[in-house]
CSV table of C-alpha atoms in Angstrom, one decimal:
chain,number,residue,atom,x,y,z
A,1,MET,CA,64.4,14.2,49.3
A,2,SER,CA,63.8,14.8,45.6
A,3,VAL,CA,63.2,18.4,44.5
A,4,THR,CA,60.3,19.1,42.0
A,5,PRO,CA,61.8,20.5,38.8
A,6,MET,CA,60.6,24.1,38.1
A,7,VAL,CA,60.2,23.2,34.4
A,8,GLU,CA,60.0,19.7,33.0
A,9,ALA,CA,59.4,19.1,29.3
A,10,GLU,CA,59.0,15.6,28.0
A,11,LEU,CA,59.2,14.9,24.2
A,12,VAL,CA,57.4,18.1,23.4
A,13,CYS,CA,56.3,18.5,19.8
A,14,LYS,CA,54.8,21.5,18.0
A,15,HIS,CA,54.0,22.1,14.4
A,16,PHE,CA,52.5,25.0,12.5
A,17,GLY,CA,50.8,23.5,9.4
A,18,ARG,CA,53.4,21.2,7.9
A,19,ASN,CA,56.3,22.9,9.6
A,20,GLU,CA,57.4,20.8,12.5
A,21,VAL,CA,59.0,23.4,14.8
A,22,LEU,CA,59.6,21.2,17.9
A,23,ARG,CA,60.4,17.6,17.4
A,24,GLY,CA,60.4,15.8,20.7
A,25,VAL,CA,62.2,18.3,23.0
A,26,SER,CA,63.0,17.2,26.6
A,27,LEU,CA,64.6,19.4,29.2
A,28,THR,CA,64.5,20.0,32.9
A,29,VAL,CA,65.1,23.3,34.8
A,30,GLN,CA,65.6,23.0,38.6
A,31,PRO,CA,64.5,25.7,41.0
A,32,GLY,CA,67.0,28.5,41.1
A,33,GLU,CA,68.7,27.4,37.9
A,34,VAL,CA,69.4,29.7,34.9
A,35,MET,CA,69.1,27.9,31.6
A,36,CYS,CA,70.1,29.7,28.4
A,37,ILE,CA,68.8,28.4,25.1
A,38,ILE,CA,70.9,29.4,22.0
A,39,GLY,CA,70.7,28.5,18.4
A,40,PRO,CA,70.1,29.9,14.9
A,41,SER,CA,66.8,31.6,13.9
A,42,GLY,CA,64.0,29.2,13.3
A,43,SER,CA,65.5,26.5,15.5
A,44,GLY,CA,62.4,26.4,17.8
A,45,LYS,CA,63.8,28.3,20.8
A,46,SER,CA,61.1,31.0,21.1
A,47,THR,CA,58.3,28.4,20.4
A,48,MET,CA,59.7,26.2,23.2
A,49,LEU,CA,59.6,29.2,25.5
A,50,ARG,CA,56.0,30.1,24.5
A,51,CYS,CA,54.9,26.5,25.1
A,52,VAL,CA,56.2,26.7,28.7
A,53,ASN,CA,53.5,29.3,29.6
A,54,HIS,CA,50.9,27.9,27.1
A,55,LEU,CA,51.0,30.8,24.7
A,56,GLU,CA,51.4,28.0,22.2
A,57,GLN,CA,49.7,24.6,22.7
A,58,VAL,CA,51.8,21.6,22.4
A,59,ASP,CA,50.8,18.9,19.9
A,60,ALA,CA,52.4,16.0,21.7
A,61,GLY,CA,54.4,15.4,24.9
A,62,ARG,CA,54.1,16.9,28.3
A,63,LEU,CA,55.1,20.2,30.0
A,64,SER,CA,54.9,20.9,33.7
A,65,VAL,CA,55.9,23.9,35.8
A,66,ASP,CA,56.6,23.3,39.5
A,67,GLY,CA,55.0,19.9,39.2
A,68,GLN,CA,51.7,21.1,37.5
A,69,LEU,CA,50.8,20.4,33.9
A,70,VAL,CA,50.8,23.5,31.8
A,71,GLY,CA,47.4,24.2,30.1
A,72,TYR,CA,46.0,20.7,30.7
A,73,ARG,CA,44.7,18.5,33.4
A,74,GLN,CA,45.1,14.7,33.3
A,75,GLU,CA,42.4,12.2,33.9
A,76,GLY,CA,43.6,8.6,33.6
A,77,ASP,CA,45.7,8.5,30.4
A,78,LYS,CA,44.0,11.5,28.8
A,79,LEU,CA,44.9,15.2,28.8
A,80,TYR,CA,42.1,17.8,28.7
A,81,GLU,CA,42.7,21.4,27.9
A,82,LEU,CA,42.0,23.8,30.7
A,83,ARG,CA,39.6,26.7,30.2
A,84,GLU,CA,41.3,30.1,29.4
A,85,ASN,CA,40.6,31.5,32.9
A,86,GLU,CA,42.3,28.5,34.5
A,87,VAL,CA,45.3,28.8,32.2
A,88,ALA,CA,45.5,32.6,33.0
A,89,GLN,CA,45.5,31.7,36.7
A,90,LYS,CA,48.5,29.4,36.3
A,91,ARG,CA,50.2,31.7,33.9
A,92,ALA,CA,50.2,34.4,36.7
A,93,ASP,CA,53.1,32.4,38.3
A,94,ILE,CA,55.2,32.7,35.2
A,95,GLY,CA,56.8,36.0,34.2
A,96,MET,CA,57.6,36.6,30.6
A,97,VAL,CA,59.7,39.3,28.9
A,98,PHE,CA,59.5,39.5,25.1
A,99,GLN,CA,61.8,41.0,22.5
A,100,HIS,CA,59.3,43.9,22.1
A,101,PHE,CA,58.3,45.5,25.3
A,102,ASN,CA,54.5,45.4,24.9
A,103,LEU,CA,54.0,48.2,27.4
A,104,PHE,CA,50.7,50.1,27.5
A,105,GLY,CA,51.5,53.3,25.7
A,106,HIS,CA,48.8,55.3,27.5
A,107,MET,CA,50.1,54.3,31.0
A,108,THR,CA,53.2,55.6,32.9
A,109,ALA,CA,56.0,53.2,33.9
A,110,LEU,CA,54.4,53.0,37.4
A,111,GLN,CA,50.9,52.3,36.0
A,112,ASN,CA,52.3,49.6,33.7
A,113,VAL,CA,53.9,47.8,36.6
A,114,CYS,CA,50.8,48.2,38.9
A,115,GLU,CA,48.2,47.0,36.4
A,116,ALA,CA,48.4,43.2,36.5
A,117,PRO,CA,48.8,42.8,40.3
A,118,VAL,CA,45.6,45.0,40.8
A,119,GLN,CA,43.6,43.5,38.0
A,120,VAL,CA,44.7,39.8,38.1
A,121,LYS,CA,45.8,39.3,41.7
A,122,ARG,CA,43.4,41.8,43.2
A,123,ILE,CA,46.2,43.4,45.2
A,124,PRO,CA,45.1,46.8,46.8
A,125,LYS,CA,46.2,49.7,44.7
A,126,LYS,CA,48.3,51.3,47.5
A,127,GLN,CA,50.2,48.1,48.0
A,128,ALA,CA,50.7,47.6,44.3
A,129,ARG,CA,52.1,51.1,43.9
A,130,GLU,CA,54.6,50.6,46.8
A,131,THR,CA,55.7,47.3,45.2
A,132,ALA,CA,55.9,48.8,41.7
A,133,THR,CA,58.0,51.8,43.0
A,134,ALA,CA,60.4,49.4,44.7
A,135,LEU,CA,60.7,47.3,41.6
A,136,LEU,CA,61.3,50.3,39.3
A,137,ASN,CA,64.0,51.4,41.8
A,138,GLN,CA,65.5,47.9,41.6
A,139,VAL,CA,65.8,48.1,37.9
A,140,GLY,CA,67.3,51.6,38.0
A,141,LEU,CA,64.3,53.6,37.0
A,142,GLY,CA,63.2,55.2,40.3
A,143,ASP,CA,63.4,58.6,38.5
A,144,LYS,CA,61.1,57.5,35.6
A,145,LEU,CA,57.9,56.5,37.5
A,146,ASP,CA,55.7,59.0,35.8
A,147,ALA,CA,57.3,58.7,32.3
A,148,TYR,CA,55.3,57.2,29.5
A,149,PRO,CA,56.9,54.5,27.2
A,150,SER,CA,57.3,57.0,24.4
A,151,GLN,CA,59.6,59.1,26.7
A,152,LEU,CA,61.8,56.1,27.5
A,153,SER,CA,64.6,54.5,25.6
A,154,GLY,CA,64.3,50.9,24.4
A,155,GLY,CA,66.5,49.7,27.2
A,156,GLN,CA,64.5,51.6,29.8
A,157,GLN,CA,61.2,50.2,28.4
A,158,GLN,CA,62.6,46.7,28.6
A,159,ARG,CA,63.6,47.2,32.2
A,160,VAL,CA,60.0,48.4,32.9
A,161,ALA,CA,58.8,45.2,31.2
A,162,ILE,CA,61.0,43.2,33.6
A,163,ALA,CA,59.7,45.1,36.6
A,164,ARG,CA,56.1,44.5,35.3
A,165,ALA,CA,56.8,40.7,35.1
A,166,LEU,CA,58.4,40.7,38.6
A,167,ALA,CA,55.4,42.5,40.1
A,168,MET,CA,53.4,39.3,39.8
A,169,ARG,CA,55.9,37.6,42.1
A,170,PRO,CA,56.5,34.8,39.6
A,171,LYS,CA,58.3,31.6,40.5
A,172,LEU,CA,59.7,31.4,37.0
A,173,MET,CA,60.9,34.1,34.6
A,174,LEU,CA,61.0,33.5,30.8
A,175,PHE,CA,63.1,35.8,28.6
A,176,ASP,CA,62.6,35.7,24.8
A,177,GLU,CA,65.7,37.4,23.3
A,178,PRO,CA,65.1,40.4,25.6
A,179,THR,CA,68.0,42.5,24.1
A,180,SER,CA,67.6,41.7,20.4
A,181,ALA,CA,65.5,44.8,19.7
A,182,LEU,CA,67.9,47.2,21.6
A,183,ASP,CA,70.6,49.4,20.4
A,184,PRO,CA,74.0,47.9,21.4
A,185,GLU,CA,74.8,50.5,24.1
A,186,LEU,CA,71.5,49.8,25.9
A,187,VAL,CA,72.0,46.0,26.1
A,188,GLY,CA,74.2,46.2,29.2
A,189,ASP,CA,71.6,47.8,31.4
A,190,VAL,CA,69.1,45.0,30.7
A,191,LEU,CA,71.6,42.2,31.1
A,192,ASN,CA,72.7,43.7,34.5
A,193,VAL,CA,69.1,43.5,35.8
A,194,MET,CA,69.0,39.9,34.6
A,195,ARG,CA,72.4,39.1,36.3
A,196,GLU,CA,71.0,40.6,39.6
A,197,LEU,CA,67.9,38.4,39.3
A,198,ALA,CA,70.1,35.3,38.8
A,199,ARG,CA,72.2,36.2,41.8
A,200,GLU,CA,69.0,36.5,43.9
A,201,GLY,CA,68.1,32.9,42.9
A,202,MET,CA,65.3,33.5,40.4
A,203,THR,CA,64.7,30.5,38.1
A,204,MET,CA,65.2,31.7,34.6
A,205,LEU,CA,64.8,30.3,31.1
A,206,VAL,CA,66.5,32.6,28.7
A,207,VAL,CA,66.5,32.5,24.9
A,208,THR,CA,69.4,34.7,24.0
A,209,HIS,CA,72.1,35.4,21.4
A,210,GLU,CA,74.3,37.1,24.0
A,211,MET,CA,77.0,34.5,24.4
A,212,GLY,CA,78.9,36.4,27.0
A,213,PHE,CA,75.8,36.5,29.2
A,214,ALA,CA,75.2,32.8,28.7
A,215,ARG,CA,78.8,32.0,29.6
A,216,GLU,CA,78.8,34.2,32.7
A,217,VAL,CA,75.3,33.6,34.2
A,218,ALA,CA,73.9,30.3,32.9
A,219,ASP,CA,74.1,27.1,34.9
A,220,THR,CA,73.1,25.2,31.7
A,221,VAL,CA,73.4,26.1,28.1
A,222,VAL,CA,71.1,24.3,25.5
A,223,PHE,CA,71.9,24.5,21.8
A,224,MET,CA,68.9,23.9,19.6
A,225,ASP,CA,68.7,23.5,15.9
A,226,GLY,CA,65.9,22.2,13.6
A,227,GLY,CA,63.5,21.7,16.5
A,228,VAL,CA,65.7,19.4,18.6
A,229,ILE,CA,68.3,19.9,21.3
A,230,VAL,CA,71.6,19.2,19.7
A,231,GLU,CA,73.7,19.6,22.8
A,232,SER,CA,73.4,20.7,26.4
A,233,GLY,CA,75.7,21.1,29.4
A,234,SER,CA,77.5,23.7,31.4
A,235,PRO,CA,78.6,26.9,29.6
A,236,ALA,CA,82.2,25.6,29.8
A,237,GLN,CA,81.2,22.4,28.0
A,238,VAL,CA,78.8,23.8,25.3
A,239,LEU,CA,80.5,27.1,24.6
A,240,GLY,CA,84.1,26.2,25.5
A,241,ASN,CA,84.3,22.6,24.3
A,242,PRO,CA,81.3,21.7,22.1
A,243,GLN,CA,81.1,18.0,21.1
A,244,GLU,CA,78.7,18.3,18.1
A,245,ALA,CA,79.9,19.6,14.7
A,246,ARG,CA,76.6,21.6,14.3
A,247,THR,CA,77.3,23.4,17.7
A,248,ARG,CA,80.9,24.2,16.7
A,249,ASP,CA,79.7,25.5,13.3
A,250,PHE,CA,77.1,27.8,14.9
A,251,LEU,CA,79.5,29.1,17.6
A,252,SER,CA,82.2,29.8,14.9
A,253,ARG,CA,79.8,32.2,13.3
A,254,VAL,CA,78.6,34.1,16.5
A,255,LEU,CA,81.7,34.1,18.8
């Protein structure tokens, strides 16, 4: 019995003006898999992630999540863009955590986590509060339910952002360099939450420069440069014994 991939990208292309950011990227993420995408700035990593939940429209190729096209429907050989409300409905199954936490400043941690389930999924407020409280406990912030973002450290805000994404019960979590805006001593707390999610079997696609995390947690590491996948394989292969000169050069600078 074949398993439907959680993410399947086929020859995805994306350009901004004349700048070709993705040049025919193909990758497959299986349910329960953790894939880490590494590479230099401007290599297309974050754009690829944003295409997965249709925050960016692809210019060519196909992208599907759990067997469903992202942002489009197919009729015959043609793809038609979905309406924004249809896209939002599908996006509700995909959690995304950004570099910057994007929390609502006028809401407490608890309110931030409750908001989308109540507004988007129409979950009763009492149930949403119970779930949000459990999730904030899970990320180690059970004592910060009533704190506003301005009262939290960057690491704490990022853990609220992860709890907020999990509150939608996503089948897939996307992380776009979730620790890059944090002070070094706060990085560990966020990575520990991500490790725990991986242990629980959450499918994760992670753009990261934390090579230790990629080596420890990833099932697959993908090295991107210049809008293409240069090399992919297990952490031991890509990080421990890279075959491509460009990968070796990059790793020699960051390891």
